[in-house]
Structure formats: structure tokens, C-alpha cells
Coordinates of C-alpha atoms in Angstrom, one line a residue:
X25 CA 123.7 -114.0 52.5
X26 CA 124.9 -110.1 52.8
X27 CA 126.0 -110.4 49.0
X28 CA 122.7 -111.8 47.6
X29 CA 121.2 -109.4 49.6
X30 CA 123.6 -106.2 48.2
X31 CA 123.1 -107.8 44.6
X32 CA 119.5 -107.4 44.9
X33 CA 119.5 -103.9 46.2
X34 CA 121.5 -102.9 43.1
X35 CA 119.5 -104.9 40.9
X36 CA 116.4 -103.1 42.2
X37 CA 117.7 -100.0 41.5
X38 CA 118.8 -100.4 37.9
X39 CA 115.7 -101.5 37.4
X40 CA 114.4 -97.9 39.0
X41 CA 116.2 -95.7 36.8
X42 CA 115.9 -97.8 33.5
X43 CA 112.4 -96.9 34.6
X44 CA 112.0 -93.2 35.7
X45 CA 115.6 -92.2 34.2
X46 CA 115.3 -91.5 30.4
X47 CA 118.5 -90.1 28.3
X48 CA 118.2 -86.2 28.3
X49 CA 119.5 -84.8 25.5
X50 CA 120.2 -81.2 23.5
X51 CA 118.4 -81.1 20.6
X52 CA 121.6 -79.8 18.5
X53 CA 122.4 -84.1 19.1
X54 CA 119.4 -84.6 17.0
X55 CA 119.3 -85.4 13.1
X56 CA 115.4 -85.5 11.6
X57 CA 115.3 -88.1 8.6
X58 CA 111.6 -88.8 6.9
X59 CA 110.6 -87.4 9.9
X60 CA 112.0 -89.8 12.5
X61 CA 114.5 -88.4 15.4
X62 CA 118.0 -90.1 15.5
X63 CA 120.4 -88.8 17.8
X64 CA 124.2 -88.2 16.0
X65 CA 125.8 -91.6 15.2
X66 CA 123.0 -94.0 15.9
X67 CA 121.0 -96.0 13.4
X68 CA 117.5 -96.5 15.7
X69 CA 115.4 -93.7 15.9
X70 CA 116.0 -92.0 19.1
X71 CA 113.9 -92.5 22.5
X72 CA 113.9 -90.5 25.5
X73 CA 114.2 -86.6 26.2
X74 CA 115.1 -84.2 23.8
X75 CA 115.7 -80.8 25.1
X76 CA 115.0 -77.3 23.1
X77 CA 116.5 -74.4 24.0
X78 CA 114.8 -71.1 23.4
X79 CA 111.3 -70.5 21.1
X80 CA 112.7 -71.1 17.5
X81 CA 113.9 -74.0 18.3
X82 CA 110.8 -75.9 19.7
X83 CA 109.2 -78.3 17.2
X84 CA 106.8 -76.8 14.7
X85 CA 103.7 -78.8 16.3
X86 CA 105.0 -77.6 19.7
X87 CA 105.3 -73.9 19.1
X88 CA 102.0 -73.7 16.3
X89 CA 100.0 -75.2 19.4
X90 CA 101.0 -72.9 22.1
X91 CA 100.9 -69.5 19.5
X92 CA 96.9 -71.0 18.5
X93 CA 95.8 -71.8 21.9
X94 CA 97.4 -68.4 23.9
X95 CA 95.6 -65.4 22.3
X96 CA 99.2 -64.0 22.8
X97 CA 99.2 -61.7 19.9
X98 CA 102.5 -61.4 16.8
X99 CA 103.8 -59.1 19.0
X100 CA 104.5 -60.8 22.0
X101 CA 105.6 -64.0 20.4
X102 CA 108.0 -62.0 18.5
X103 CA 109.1 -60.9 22.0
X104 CA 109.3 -64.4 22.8
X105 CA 111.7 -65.0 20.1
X106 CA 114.0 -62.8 20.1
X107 CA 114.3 -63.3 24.1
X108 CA 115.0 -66.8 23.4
X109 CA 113.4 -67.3 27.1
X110 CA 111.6 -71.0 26.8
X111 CA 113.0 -73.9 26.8
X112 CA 110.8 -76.9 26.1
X113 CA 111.6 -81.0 26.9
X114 CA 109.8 -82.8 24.7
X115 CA 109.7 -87.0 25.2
X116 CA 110.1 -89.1 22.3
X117 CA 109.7 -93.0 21.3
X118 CA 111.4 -94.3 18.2
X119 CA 111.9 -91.3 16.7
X120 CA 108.3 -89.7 17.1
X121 CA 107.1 -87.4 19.7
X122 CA 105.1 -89.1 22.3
X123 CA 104.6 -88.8 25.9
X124 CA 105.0 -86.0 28.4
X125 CA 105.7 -81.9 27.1
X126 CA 107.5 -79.3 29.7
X127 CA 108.5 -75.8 28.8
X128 CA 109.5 -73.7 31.3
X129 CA 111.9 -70.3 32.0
X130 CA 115.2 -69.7 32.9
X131 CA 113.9 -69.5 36.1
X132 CA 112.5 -72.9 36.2
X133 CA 109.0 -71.7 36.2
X134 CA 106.3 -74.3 34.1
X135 CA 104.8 -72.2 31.5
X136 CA 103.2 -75.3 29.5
X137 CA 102.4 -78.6 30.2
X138 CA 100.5 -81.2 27.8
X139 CA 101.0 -84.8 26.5
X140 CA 101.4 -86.7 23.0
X141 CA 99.8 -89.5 22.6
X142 CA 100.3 -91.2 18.6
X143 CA 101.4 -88.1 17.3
X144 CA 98.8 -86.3 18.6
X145 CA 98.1 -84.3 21.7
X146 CA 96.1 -86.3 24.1
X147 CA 95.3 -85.5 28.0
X148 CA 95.0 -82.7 30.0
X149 CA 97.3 -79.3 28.9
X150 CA 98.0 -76.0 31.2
X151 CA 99.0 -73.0 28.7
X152 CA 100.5 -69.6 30.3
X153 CA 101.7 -66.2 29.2
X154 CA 105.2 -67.0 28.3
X155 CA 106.5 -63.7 29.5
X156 CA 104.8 -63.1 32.5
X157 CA 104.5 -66.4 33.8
X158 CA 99.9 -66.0 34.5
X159 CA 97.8 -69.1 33.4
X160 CA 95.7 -68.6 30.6
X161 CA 93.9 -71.6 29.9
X162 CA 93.7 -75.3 31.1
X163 CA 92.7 -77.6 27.9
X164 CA 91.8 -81.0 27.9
X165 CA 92.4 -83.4 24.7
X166 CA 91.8 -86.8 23.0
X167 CA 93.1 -88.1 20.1
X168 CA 93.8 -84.6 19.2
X169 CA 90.3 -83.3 19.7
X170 CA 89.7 -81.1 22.2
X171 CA 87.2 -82.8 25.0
X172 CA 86.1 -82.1 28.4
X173 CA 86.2 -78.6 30.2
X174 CA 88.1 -76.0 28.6
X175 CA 89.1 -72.9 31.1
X176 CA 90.2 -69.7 30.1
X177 CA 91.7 -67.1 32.2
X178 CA 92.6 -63.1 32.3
X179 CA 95.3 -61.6 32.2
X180 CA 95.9 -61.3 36.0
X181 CA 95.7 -65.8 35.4
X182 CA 92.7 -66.2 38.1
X183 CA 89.4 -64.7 36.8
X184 CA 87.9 -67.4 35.0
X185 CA 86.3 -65.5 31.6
X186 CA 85.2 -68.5 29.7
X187 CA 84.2 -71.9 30.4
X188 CA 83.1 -74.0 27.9
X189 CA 82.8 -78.2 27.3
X190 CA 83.7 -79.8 24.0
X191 CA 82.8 -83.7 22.7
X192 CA 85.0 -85.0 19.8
X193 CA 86.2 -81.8 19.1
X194 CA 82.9 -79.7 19.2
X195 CA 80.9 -77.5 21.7
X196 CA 79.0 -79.4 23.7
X197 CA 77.6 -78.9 27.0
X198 CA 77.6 -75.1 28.7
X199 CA 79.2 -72.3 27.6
X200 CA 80.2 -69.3 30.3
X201 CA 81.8 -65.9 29.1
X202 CA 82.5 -63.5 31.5
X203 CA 84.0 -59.9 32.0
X204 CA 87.2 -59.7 33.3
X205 CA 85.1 -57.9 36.9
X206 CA 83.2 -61.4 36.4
X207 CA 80.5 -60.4 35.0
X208 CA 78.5 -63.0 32.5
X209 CA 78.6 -61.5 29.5
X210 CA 77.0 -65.0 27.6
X211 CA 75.5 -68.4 28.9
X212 CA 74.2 -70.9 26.6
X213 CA 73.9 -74.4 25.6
X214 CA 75.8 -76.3 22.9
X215 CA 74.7 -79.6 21.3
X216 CA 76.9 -81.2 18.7
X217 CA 78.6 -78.0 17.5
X218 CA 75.5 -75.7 17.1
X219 CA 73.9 -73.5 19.7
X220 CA 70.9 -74.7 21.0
X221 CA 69.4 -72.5 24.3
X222 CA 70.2 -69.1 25.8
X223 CA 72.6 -66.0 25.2
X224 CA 75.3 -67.4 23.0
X225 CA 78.8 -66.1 21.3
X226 CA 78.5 -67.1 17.6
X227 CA 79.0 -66.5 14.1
X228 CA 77.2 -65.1 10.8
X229 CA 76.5 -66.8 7.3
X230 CA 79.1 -63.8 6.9
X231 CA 81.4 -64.6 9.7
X232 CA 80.8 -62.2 11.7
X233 CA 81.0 -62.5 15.3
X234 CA 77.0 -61.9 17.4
X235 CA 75.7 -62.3 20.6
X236 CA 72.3 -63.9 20.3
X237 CA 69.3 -65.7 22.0
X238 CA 68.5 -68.8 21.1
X239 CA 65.6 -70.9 21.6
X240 CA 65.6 -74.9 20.3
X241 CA 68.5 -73.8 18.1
X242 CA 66.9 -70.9 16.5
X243 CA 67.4 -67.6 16.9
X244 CA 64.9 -65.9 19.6
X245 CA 64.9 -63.1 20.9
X246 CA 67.5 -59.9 21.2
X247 CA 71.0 -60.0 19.4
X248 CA 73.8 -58.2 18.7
X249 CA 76.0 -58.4 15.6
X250 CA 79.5 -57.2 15.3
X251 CA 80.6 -55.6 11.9
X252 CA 83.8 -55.3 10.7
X253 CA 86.7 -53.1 12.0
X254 CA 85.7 -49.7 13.3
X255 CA 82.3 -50.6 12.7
X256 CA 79.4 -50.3 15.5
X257 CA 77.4 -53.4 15.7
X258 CA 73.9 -54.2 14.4
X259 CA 71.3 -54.5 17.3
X260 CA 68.1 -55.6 17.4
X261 CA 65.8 -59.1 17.8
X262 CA 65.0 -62.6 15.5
X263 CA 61.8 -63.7 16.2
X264 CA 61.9 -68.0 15.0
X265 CA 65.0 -67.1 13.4
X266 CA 63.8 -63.6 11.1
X267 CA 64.2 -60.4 12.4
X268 CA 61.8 -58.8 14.3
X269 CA 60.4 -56.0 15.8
X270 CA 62.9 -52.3 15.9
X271 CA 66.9 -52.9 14.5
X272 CA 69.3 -50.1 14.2
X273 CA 72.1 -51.7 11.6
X274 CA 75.5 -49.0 11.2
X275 CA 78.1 -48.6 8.9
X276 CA 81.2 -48.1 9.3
X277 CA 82.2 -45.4 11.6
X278 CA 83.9 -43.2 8.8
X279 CA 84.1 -43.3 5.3
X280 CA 81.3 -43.9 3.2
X281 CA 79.6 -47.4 2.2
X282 CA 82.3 -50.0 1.0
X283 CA 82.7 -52.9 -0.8
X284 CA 81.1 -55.9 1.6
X285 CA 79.9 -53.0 4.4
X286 CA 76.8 -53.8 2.4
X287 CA 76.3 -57.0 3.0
X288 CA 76.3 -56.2 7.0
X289 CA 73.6 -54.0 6.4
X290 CA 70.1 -55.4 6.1
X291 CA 68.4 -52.9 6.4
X292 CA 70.3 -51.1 3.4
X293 CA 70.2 -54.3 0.9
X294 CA 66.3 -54.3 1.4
X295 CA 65.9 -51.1 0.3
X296 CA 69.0 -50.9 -2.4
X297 CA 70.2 -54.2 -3.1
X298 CA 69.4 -56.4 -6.3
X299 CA 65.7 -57.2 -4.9
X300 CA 65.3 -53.6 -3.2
X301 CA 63.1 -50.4 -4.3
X302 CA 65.9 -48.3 -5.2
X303 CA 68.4 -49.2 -7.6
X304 CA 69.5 -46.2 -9.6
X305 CA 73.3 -45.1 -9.2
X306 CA 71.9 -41.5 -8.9
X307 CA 70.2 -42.0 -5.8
X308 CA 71.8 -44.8 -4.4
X309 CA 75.3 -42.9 -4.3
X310 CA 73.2 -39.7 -2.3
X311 CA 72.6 -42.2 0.2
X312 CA 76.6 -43.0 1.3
X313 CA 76.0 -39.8 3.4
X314 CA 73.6 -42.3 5.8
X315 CA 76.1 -43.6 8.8
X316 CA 73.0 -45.1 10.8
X317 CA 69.7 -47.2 9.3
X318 CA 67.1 -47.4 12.2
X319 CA 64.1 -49.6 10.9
X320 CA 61.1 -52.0 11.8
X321 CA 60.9 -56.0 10.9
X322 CA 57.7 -58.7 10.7
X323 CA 58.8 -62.0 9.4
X324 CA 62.1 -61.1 7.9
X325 CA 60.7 -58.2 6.0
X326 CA 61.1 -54.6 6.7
X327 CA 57.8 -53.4 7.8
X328 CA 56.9 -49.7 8.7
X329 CA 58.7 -46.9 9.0
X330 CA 62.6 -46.8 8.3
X331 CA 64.7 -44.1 8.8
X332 CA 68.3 -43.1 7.8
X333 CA 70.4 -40.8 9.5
X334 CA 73.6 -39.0 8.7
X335 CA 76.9 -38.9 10.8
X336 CA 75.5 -35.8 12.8
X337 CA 72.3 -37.2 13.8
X338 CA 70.5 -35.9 10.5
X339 CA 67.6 -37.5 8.8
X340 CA 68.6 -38.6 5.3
X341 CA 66.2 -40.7 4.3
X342 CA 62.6 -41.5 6.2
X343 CA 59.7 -43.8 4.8
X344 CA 58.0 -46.3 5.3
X345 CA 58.2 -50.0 4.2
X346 CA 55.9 -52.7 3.2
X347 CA 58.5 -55.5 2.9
X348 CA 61.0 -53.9 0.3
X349 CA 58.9 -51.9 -1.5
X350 CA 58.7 -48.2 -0.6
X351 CA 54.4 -47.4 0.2
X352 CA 53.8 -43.5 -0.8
X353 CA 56.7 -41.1 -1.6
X354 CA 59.5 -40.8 0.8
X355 CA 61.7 -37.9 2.7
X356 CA 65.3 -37.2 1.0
X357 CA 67.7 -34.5 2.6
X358 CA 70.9 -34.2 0.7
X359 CA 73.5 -33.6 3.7
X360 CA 75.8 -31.6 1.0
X361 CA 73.5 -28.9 0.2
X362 CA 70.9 -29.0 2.8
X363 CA 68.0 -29.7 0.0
X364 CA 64.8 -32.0 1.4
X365 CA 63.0 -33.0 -0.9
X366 CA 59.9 -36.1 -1.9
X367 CA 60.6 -38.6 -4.1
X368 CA 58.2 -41.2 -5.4
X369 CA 58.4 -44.4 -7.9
X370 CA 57.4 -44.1 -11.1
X371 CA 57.6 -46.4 -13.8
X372 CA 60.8 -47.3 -12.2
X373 CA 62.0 -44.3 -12.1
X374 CA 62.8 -41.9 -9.1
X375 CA 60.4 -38.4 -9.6
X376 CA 59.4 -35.5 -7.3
X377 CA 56.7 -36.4 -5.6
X378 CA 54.6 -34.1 -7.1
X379 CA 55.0 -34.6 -10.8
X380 CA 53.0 -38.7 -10.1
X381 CA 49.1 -38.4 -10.4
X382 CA 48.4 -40.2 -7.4
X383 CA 46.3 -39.5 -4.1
X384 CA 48.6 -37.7 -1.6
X385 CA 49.4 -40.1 1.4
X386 CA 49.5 -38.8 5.1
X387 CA 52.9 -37.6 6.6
X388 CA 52.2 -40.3 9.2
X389 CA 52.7 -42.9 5.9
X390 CA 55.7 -41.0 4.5
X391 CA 57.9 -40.2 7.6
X392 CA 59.9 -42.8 9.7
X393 CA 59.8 -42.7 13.5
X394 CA 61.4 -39.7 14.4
X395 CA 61.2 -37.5 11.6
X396 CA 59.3 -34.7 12.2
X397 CA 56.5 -32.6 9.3
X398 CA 59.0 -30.0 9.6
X399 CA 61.2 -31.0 7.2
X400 CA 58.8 -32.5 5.4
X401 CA 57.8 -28.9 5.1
X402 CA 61.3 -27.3 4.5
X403 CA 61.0 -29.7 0.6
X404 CA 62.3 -27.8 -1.7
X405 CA 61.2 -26.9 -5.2
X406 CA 61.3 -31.0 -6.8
X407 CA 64.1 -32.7 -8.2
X408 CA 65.0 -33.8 -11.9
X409 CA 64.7 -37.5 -11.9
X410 CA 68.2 -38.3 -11.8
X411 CA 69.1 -35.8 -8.4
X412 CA 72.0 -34.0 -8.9
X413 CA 72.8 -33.8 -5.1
X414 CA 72.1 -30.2 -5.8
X415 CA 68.3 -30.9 -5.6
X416 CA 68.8 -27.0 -6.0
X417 CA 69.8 -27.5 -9.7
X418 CA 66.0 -26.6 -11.1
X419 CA 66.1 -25.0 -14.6
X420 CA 66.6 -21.5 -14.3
X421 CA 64.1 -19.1 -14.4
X422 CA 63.3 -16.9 -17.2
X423 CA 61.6 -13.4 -17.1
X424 CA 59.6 -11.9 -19.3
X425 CA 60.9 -8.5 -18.1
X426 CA 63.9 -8.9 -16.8
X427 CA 64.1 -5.9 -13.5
X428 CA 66.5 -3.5 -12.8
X429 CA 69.9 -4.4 -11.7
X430 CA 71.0 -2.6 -8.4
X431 CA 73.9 -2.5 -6.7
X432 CA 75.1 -6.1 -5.4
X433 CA 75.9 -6.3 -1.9
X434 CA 78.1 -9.1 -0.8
X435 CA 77.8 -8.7 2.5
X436 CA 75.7 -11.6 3.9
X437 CA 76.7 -10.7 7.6
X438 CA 72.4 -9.5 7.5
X439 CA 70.2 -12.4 7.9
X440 CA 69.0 -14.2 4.6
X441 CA 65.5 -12.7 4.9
X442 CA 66.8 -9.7 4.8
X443 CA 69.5 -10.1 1.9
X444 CA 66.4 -11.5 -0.6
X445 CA 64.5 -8.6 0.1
X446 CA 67.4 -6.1 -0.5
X447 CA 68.8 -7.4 -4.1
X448 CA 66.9 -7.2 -7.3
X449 CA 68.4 -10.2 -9.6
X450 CA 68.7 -9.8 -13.7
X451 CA 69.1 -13.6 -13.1
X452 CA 67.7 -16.5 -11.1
X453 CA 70.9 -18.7 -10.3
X454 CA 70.4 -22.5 -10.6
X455 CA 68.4 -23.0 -7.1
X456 CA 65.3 -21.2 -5.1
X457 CA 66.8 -18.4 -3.5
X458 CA 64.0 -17.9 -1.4
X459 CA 65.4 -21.0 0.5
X460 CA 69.2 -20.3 0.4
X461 CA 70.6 -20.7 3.4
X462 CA 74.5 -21.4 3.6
X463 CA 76.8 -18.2 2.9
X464 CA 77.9 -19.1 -0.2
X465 CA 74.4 -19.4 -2.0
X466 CA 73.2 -16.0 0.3
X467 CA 76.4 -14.6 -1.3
X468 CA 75.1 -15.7 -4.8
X469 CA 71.6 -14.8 -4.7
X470 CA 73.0 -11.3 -3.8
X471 CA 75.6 -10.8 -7.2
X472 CA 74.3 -10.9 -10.6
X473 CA 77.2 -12.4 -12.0
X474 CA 77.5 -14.9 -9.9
X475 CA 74.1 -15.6 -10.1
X476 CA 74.4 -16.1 -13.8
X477 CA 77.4 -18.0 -13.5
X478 CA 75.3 -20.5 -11.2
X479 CA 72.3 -20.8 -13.9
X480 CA 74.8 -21.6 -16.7
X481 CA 76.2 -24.3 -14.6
X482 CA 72.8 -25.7 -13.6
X483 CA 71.6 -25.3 -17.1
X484 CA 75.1 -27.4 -18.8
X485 CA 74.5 -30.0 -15.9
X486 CA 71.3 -30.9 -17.1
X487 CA 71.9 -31.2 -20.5
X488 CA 74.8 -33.5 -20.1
X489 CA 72.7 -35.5 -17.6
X490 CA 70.1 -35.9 -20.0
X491 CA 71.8 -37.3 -22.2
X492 CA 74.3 -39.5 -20.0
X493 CA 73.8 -43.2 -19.7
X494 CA 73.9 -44.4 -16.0
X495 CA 77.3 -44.9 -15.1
X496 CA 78.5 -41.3 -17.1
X497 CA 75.2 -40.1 -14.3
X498 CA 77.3 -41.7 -11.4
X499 CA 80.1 -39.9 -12.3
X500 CA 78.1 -36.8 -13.1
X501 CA 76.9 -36.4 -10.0
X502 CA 79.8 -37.4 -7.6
X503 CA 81.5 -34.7 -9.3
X504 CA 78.8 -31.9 -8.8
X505 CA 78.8 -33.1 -5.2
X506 CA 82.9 -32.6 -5.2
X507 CA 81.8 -29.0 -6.4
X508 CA 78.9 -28.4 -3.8
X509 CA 81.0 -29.1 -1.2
X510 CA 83.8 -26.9 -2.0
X511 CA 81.6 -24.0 -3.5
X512 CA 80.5 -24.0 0.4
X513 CA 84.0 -24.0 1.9
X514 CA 84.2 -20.1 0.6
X515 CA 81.4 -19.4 2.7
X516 CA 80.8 -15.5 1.7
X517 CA 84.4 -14.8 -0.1
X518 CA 82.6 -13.8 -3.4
X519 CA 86.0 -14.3 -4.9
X520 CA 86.4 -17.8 -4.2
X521 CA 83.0 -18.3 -5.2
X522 CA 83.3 -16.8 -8.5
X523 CA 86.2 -18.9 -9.1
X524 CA 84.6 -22.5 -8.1
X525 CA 81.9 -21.6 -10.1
X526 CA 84.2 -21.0 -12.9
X527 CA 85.7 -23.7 -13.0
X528 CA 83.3 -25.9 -13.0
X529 CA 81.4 -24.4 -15.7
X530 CA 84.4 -24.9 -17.5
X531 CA 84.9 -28.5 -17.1
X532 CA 80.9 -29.1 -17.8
X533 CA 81.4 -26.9 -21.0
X534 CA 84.8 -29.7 -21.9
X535 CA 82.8 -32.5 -21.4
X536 CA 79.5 -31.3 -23.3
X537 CA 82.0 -30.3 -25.8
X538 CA 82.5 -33.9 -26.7
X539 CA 78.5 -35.1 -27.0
X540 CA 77.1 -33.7 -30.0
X541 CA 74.0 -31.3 -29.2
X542 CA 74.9 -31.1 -25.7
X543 CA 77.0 -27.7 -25.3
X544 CA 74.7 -24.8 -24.5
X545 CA 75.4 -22.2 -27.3
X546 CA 74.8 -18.9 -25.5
X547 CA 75.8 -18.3 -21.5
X548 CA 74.0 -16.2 -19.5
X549 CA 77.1 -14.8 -17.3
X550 CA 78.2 -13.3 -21.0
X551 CA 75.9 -10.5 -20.6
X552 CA 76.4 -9.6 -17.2
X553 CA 79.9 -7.6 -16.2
X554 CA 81.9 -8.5 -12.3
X555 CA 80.4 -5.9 -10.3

């Protein structure tokens, strides 16, 4: 009786550890063949526990689904690898993953749980930081979909900052983001992978990342979308899924406008795109000064006024809008030389305001929100139809009489009222000096020569612009903005001046050189000797 009794005693517990007790072995045992596990030896694909030891040597599914679910970064996981700190058991039924996953530290410490179910992960996961041991999520699966609630933690692995439910692999349900104080940053509803209600993380026709209000799965009410890198986000409101009301849309926070900056910019592809008002290089290259577009929506079309501003809070461009076409002439300061000026549409063509026989519109019509009839007062003499960026390039002025020549005074330290009224000019240079303002024009409006110098250069411009065809007129003008911009840098050094001045003249003269009828025979500065 005491044997039967001992033989089923040890009968039961074979039976326990053929149950609970699976073969644990290093995965340097194991050979992969057609992508079945066979430990060294054996014919039958391998069942039981095969243990990895350190990151590169986890199985590819393994490691590719704890890098995509733990926004770890490349640097950390690089960490992770070189430390060779995880080691991962992994359980496996004729020769295919399947069943429990453990990885853990050399501490012991579980740093990811999930199961396998046909190859696929199926069942509830736990995901943490592999170096410092805090949760960061707890997943949920079926048949390799996510499903359930999905929780996602900070990095101190207890402040919940998003909650979110999934159905076959798609947001469904509730949707929580919060800041890492707990704050709720976004709360929504999902309905087969598309919001549906309330303040929702999302993304663009463009991909790009917004926070928006939705209403019946259209966009409702005020939203925020995120450019690309370094660049401030558009904000503003849809109204049954069209913009709406104010939106102040940014470019990027330095450089100019850039290849598919545009096309963050609504605001900017209404005015300039394909279907915009204003599609001449000339202008359209001025306006890459514009860092900020503030403007007015009805319906999905701009409507009233719109106003550009440069890096330093400047008003580059102000008008107003009746869907993309520009109603009455419009504001234009050029950043580079300080010129305002008012443009209108003609023919399709950009002209000073002034030059189209049309009945003058009210300031109110012309200038955006902000804008003030200051500087629609400070407009300079009007600009050639294709700006220079000089708007200060007029045709120079010629004298019947030409007065007196006195002695030049350079010295610009006296205010600019007071520097016109002291010099008598033989020549007018290539812009109004009764509204110079920088040191280096003061500096010219006060020396013949230089003054000279500056008409021959405005006079060579023109002619080659005339006779340029639009892209030679991009070109054209970015490089007479190059110019501007240093010609300012020598402030009131007359010398460096002169020798800006110079040189460009010079490379005008080489390029008219090679249009036939386009080099201007006789120089003005020829006739006039350095002080």
C-alpha cells in the first residue's frame, strides 16, 4: 500500500514539471533554418525557452517592438547596446515563437513583459525604460492589433500622459493627453480611426502634427498646426471644416521661405501661389523678408485685411483681401532699404499705385489690421514695375541748369534734415534724397561723386531689367538686394561706399555688355572728380 502510494506521489510530480518545467536554453544552442528554431543536434524544431543574452541578440520582432513602442530615442538604444544590459526569455513551440516574453536586467528587474500568440503579439504587454527601469506604457493586443486601453507614462513612470482605446487596430473610444504636471492638454473622441468630437491630436493632408476642435468629425472651432522644425505653429479656427475668422500662419523661424515652407502657409499660397494675386518672381522674392502672415478667413477664403510682418515686427505687406484677389492697391515696405511704397494690379502687372486711372480707395481698404496711415504716408516716389528692392532706384534726375558744386561734407554725424539743406548736388543719385535716411545714402546725397556713381548704377539696372526676361529679373534683383544690403554695412565710411558702388556698377556694365543695346554709352560719375 505505502509503494502505490510513493509511486503515485512521483507520478504526480513528473506530471507537474512536464507541465510548469520547460527546457531553458542559451540561444548560442539554437540553429534558425527557413525560419524554424532547432536547438544543435536535433531534427524537430525546438520547443521551450530560449534565452538571449544582451540587446543584439534579441530576435528582430522582439527588439523592433520594444524600440517602436518606447519613444526611447537612437541614442539611448544605442546605450542599450553597447551595455549589453537586457536579457530577454523568449517561449517557443516547434520552432516558432509563441507564448510568454520576459526581458529583464542583470538585476533581475522586469523591463518588458508581452505574449505571442501565432506569430503575433497577442494579450496584455508592460514596456519600461530599459536603462532606468520606469514604466512607460502598458499596451494591450489581439491578433497583432493593438485593442483595448493603451497607457502611456512620464518619465518619472507614474503620471499618466496619454490614455487612449483602440478596436482592430484603430482609435476608438477616448483619447486623454496630458502634461507631465497633469494637465489635459487634448480630450476627444475616436470612432473607427477618425476623430469625431472635442480637442484632438491629429494630422494634416500634409502630415503635419495639429491640435484641433472637432464637431461630428469636422473641424470646429480653434486649432493649432505644427510646422516643420524650428518652425512656430499656425493658429487660428475652422468653421464646418474651412478656416475662419483671424489666423496668424509663420514661417520658419530663420532663413527665408523654402522649398515645402510654402505649402504650410495658407495664408501665403492665397496670395502667391498658382491661383493667388501675385505671381511675379520680382515681387514674390521681396516678400521672403515676411517671417509672420496675420490674416482674416470666411468660408475658406481670405477675406479682409491681411498683413505681413518682418522678423522685427515690421509691416511688409498690408491689404486687404476679397478671397485671393487683392481689392485696391496695397502697402509694400522693402525691409532692405526702408522704401514703402503702393502697388496696384494692372493688366497683370504689378504698377505704382499712382500710374492706374482708377478712383483712389480709402486707407481703411488698403491697410491690414494694424498698419497704421503713417507709413502709408512715408510711400516713396513709385516703383518701376518690376521693384528692384531699391524701390529707390527711380530714373535719375536731369537738370536743365545743373547748380553749383560746393564743397561735399561727409560728415553725416548732423541730422539728415540738416545735411540736404547744406549740400548743393551737380547730380541726383538713383533715389529721393529728400527721404534718405540710413548713413550710407545721407553719406551719398552729401558727395557728388558718389552721387553720380549711384545714378549710373540705377540708370544700368534699369536698362538691363528692361530688357531681362523673368527669371534673368529674379536674378537681377536678388543681386541688387545682395548690394543694398552691403552698401549699408559702410554706414557713413565714404570710402567703402565708393567702392560698393563701384563694383557693382562694374558688374552691371559686364552683364549689359553682353545684351546688345543695353550698355549705357556715357557715365555720369565720368565728369565728376573724388572730392
Amino acid at each position: 500500500m505505502k509503494g502505490c502510494k510513493k509511486f503515485i506521489l512521483l507520478s504526480a510530480c513528473a506530471l507537474l514539471l512536464a507541465a510548469c518545467g520547460k527546457e531553458v536554453v542559451d540561444s548560442r544552442q539554437i540553429d534558425v533554418n527557413d525560419g524554424l528554431a532547432y536547438k544543435h543536434g536535433l531534427d524537430d524544431p525546438y520547443t521551450g525557452i530560449v534565452s538571449f543574452k544582451g540587446f543584439d541578440s534579441m530576435p528582430e520582432a522582439i527588439k523592433n517592438y520594444w524600440i517602436t513602442n518606447e519613444n526611447f530615442g537612437l541614442q539611448g538604444w544605442l546605450q542599450v547596446a553597447v551595455s549589453a544590459q537586457v536579457d530577454c526569455d523568449v517561449s517557443y513551440t516547434k520552432g516558432l515563437a509563441n507564448g510568454p516574453v520576459k526581458c529583464t536586467n542583470p538585476s533581475g528587474d522586469t523591463l518588458l513583459t508581452a505574449a505571442i500568440a501565432d506569430e503575433r503579439f497577442d494579450g496584455s504587454s508592460t514596456i519600461r525604460n530599459p536603462l532606468t527601469g520606469k514604466l512607460f506604457a502598458e499596451l494591450n493586443w489581439k491578433a497583432g492589433n493593438r485593442d483595448g486601453k493603451q497607457l502611456y507614462y512620464a518619465a518619472d513612470g507614474e503620471t499618466v500622459i496619454e490614455e487612449v482605446h483602440y478596436a482592430s487596430g484603430q482609435k476608438d473610444g477616448r483619447e486623454i493627453e496630458r502634461s507631465t504636471s497633469g494637465d489635459v492638454l487634448t480630450d476627444g473622441i475616436w470612432g473607427q480611426g477618425k476623430p469625431v468630437s472635442g480637442k484632438i491630436r491629429t494630422k494634416t493632408d500634409r502630415d503635419l502634427t495639429a491640435v484641433a476642435t472637432f464637431v461630428d468629425g469636422t473641424l470646429d472651432g480653434p486649432a493649432t498646426i505644427y510646422g516643420y522644425k524650428d518652425q512656430p505653429p499656425a493658429v487660428g479656427s475652422f468653421k464646418k471644416g474651412m478656416r475662419d475668422g483671424p489666423w496668424t500662419d509663420n514661417q520658419a523661424s530663420s532663413g527665408g521661405w523654402r522649398g515645402d515652407i510654402y505649402q504650410n502657409n495658407q495664408a501665403f499660397n492665397s496670395v502667391f501661389g498658382t491661383e493667388g494675386s501675385l505671381t511675379e518672381k520680382e515681387i514674390v522674392n521681396g516678400f521672403d523678408q515676411c517671417k509672420v502672415f496675420k490674416s482674416n478667413w470666411a468660408n475658406g477664403a481670405l477675406q479682409g485685411p491681411l498683413e505681413c510682418t518682418a522678423g522685427n515686427g515690421t509691416v511688409v505687406l498690408s491689404m486687404t483681401m476679397d478671397g485671393s484677389k487683392i481689392v485696391g492697391s496695397f502697402l509694400y515696405h522693402d525691409v532692405i532699404t526702408g522704401t514703402t511704397t503702393h502697388l496696384m494690379q494692372s493688366d497683370g502687372k504689378l504698377v505704382p499705385a499712382d500710374q492706374v486711372d482708377t478712383p483712389a480707395t480709402s486707407p481703411a481698404n488698403n491697410v491690414a489690421a494694424g498698419a497704421t496711415t503713417t507709413q502709408a504716408a512715408a510711400a516713396t516716389p513709385p516703383l518701376p514695375s518690376a521693384p528692384p528692392s531699391t524701390a529707390a532706384l527711380a530714373a535719375p534726375a536731369q537738370s536743365a541748369a545743373p547748380p553749383v558744386v560746393t564743397s561735399a561734407s561727409t560728415n553725416v554725424g548732423t541730422t539728415a534734415e540738416a545735411v540736404r539743406a547744406e549740400v548743393a548736388q551737380t547730380y541726383q543719385p538713383g533715389f529721393d534724397c529728400a527721404k534718405a535716411q540710413s548713413p550710407a545714402e545721407l553719406t551719398i546725397c552729401a558727395d557728388p561723386l558718389l552721387s553720380a556713381l549711384d545714378s549710373d548704377v540705377a540708370a544700368q539696372y534699369h536698362a538691363l531689367a528692361q530688357q531681362a526676361d523673368p527669371s534673368q529679373k529674379g536674378d537681377l534683383l536678388s543681386s541688387q538686394r545682395e548690394y543694398l544690403a552691403a552698401r549699408n554695412i559702410c554706414k557713413s565710411d565714404r570710402a567703402c561706399v565708393e567702392r560698393q558702388t563701384r563694383s557693382r556698377l562694374h558688374d552691371l556694365r559686364q552683364q549689359a555688355a553682353r545684351t546688345p543695346g543695353v550698355l549705357i554709352a556715357t557715365l555720369k560719375s565720368d565728369h565728376v572728380s573724388a572730392p
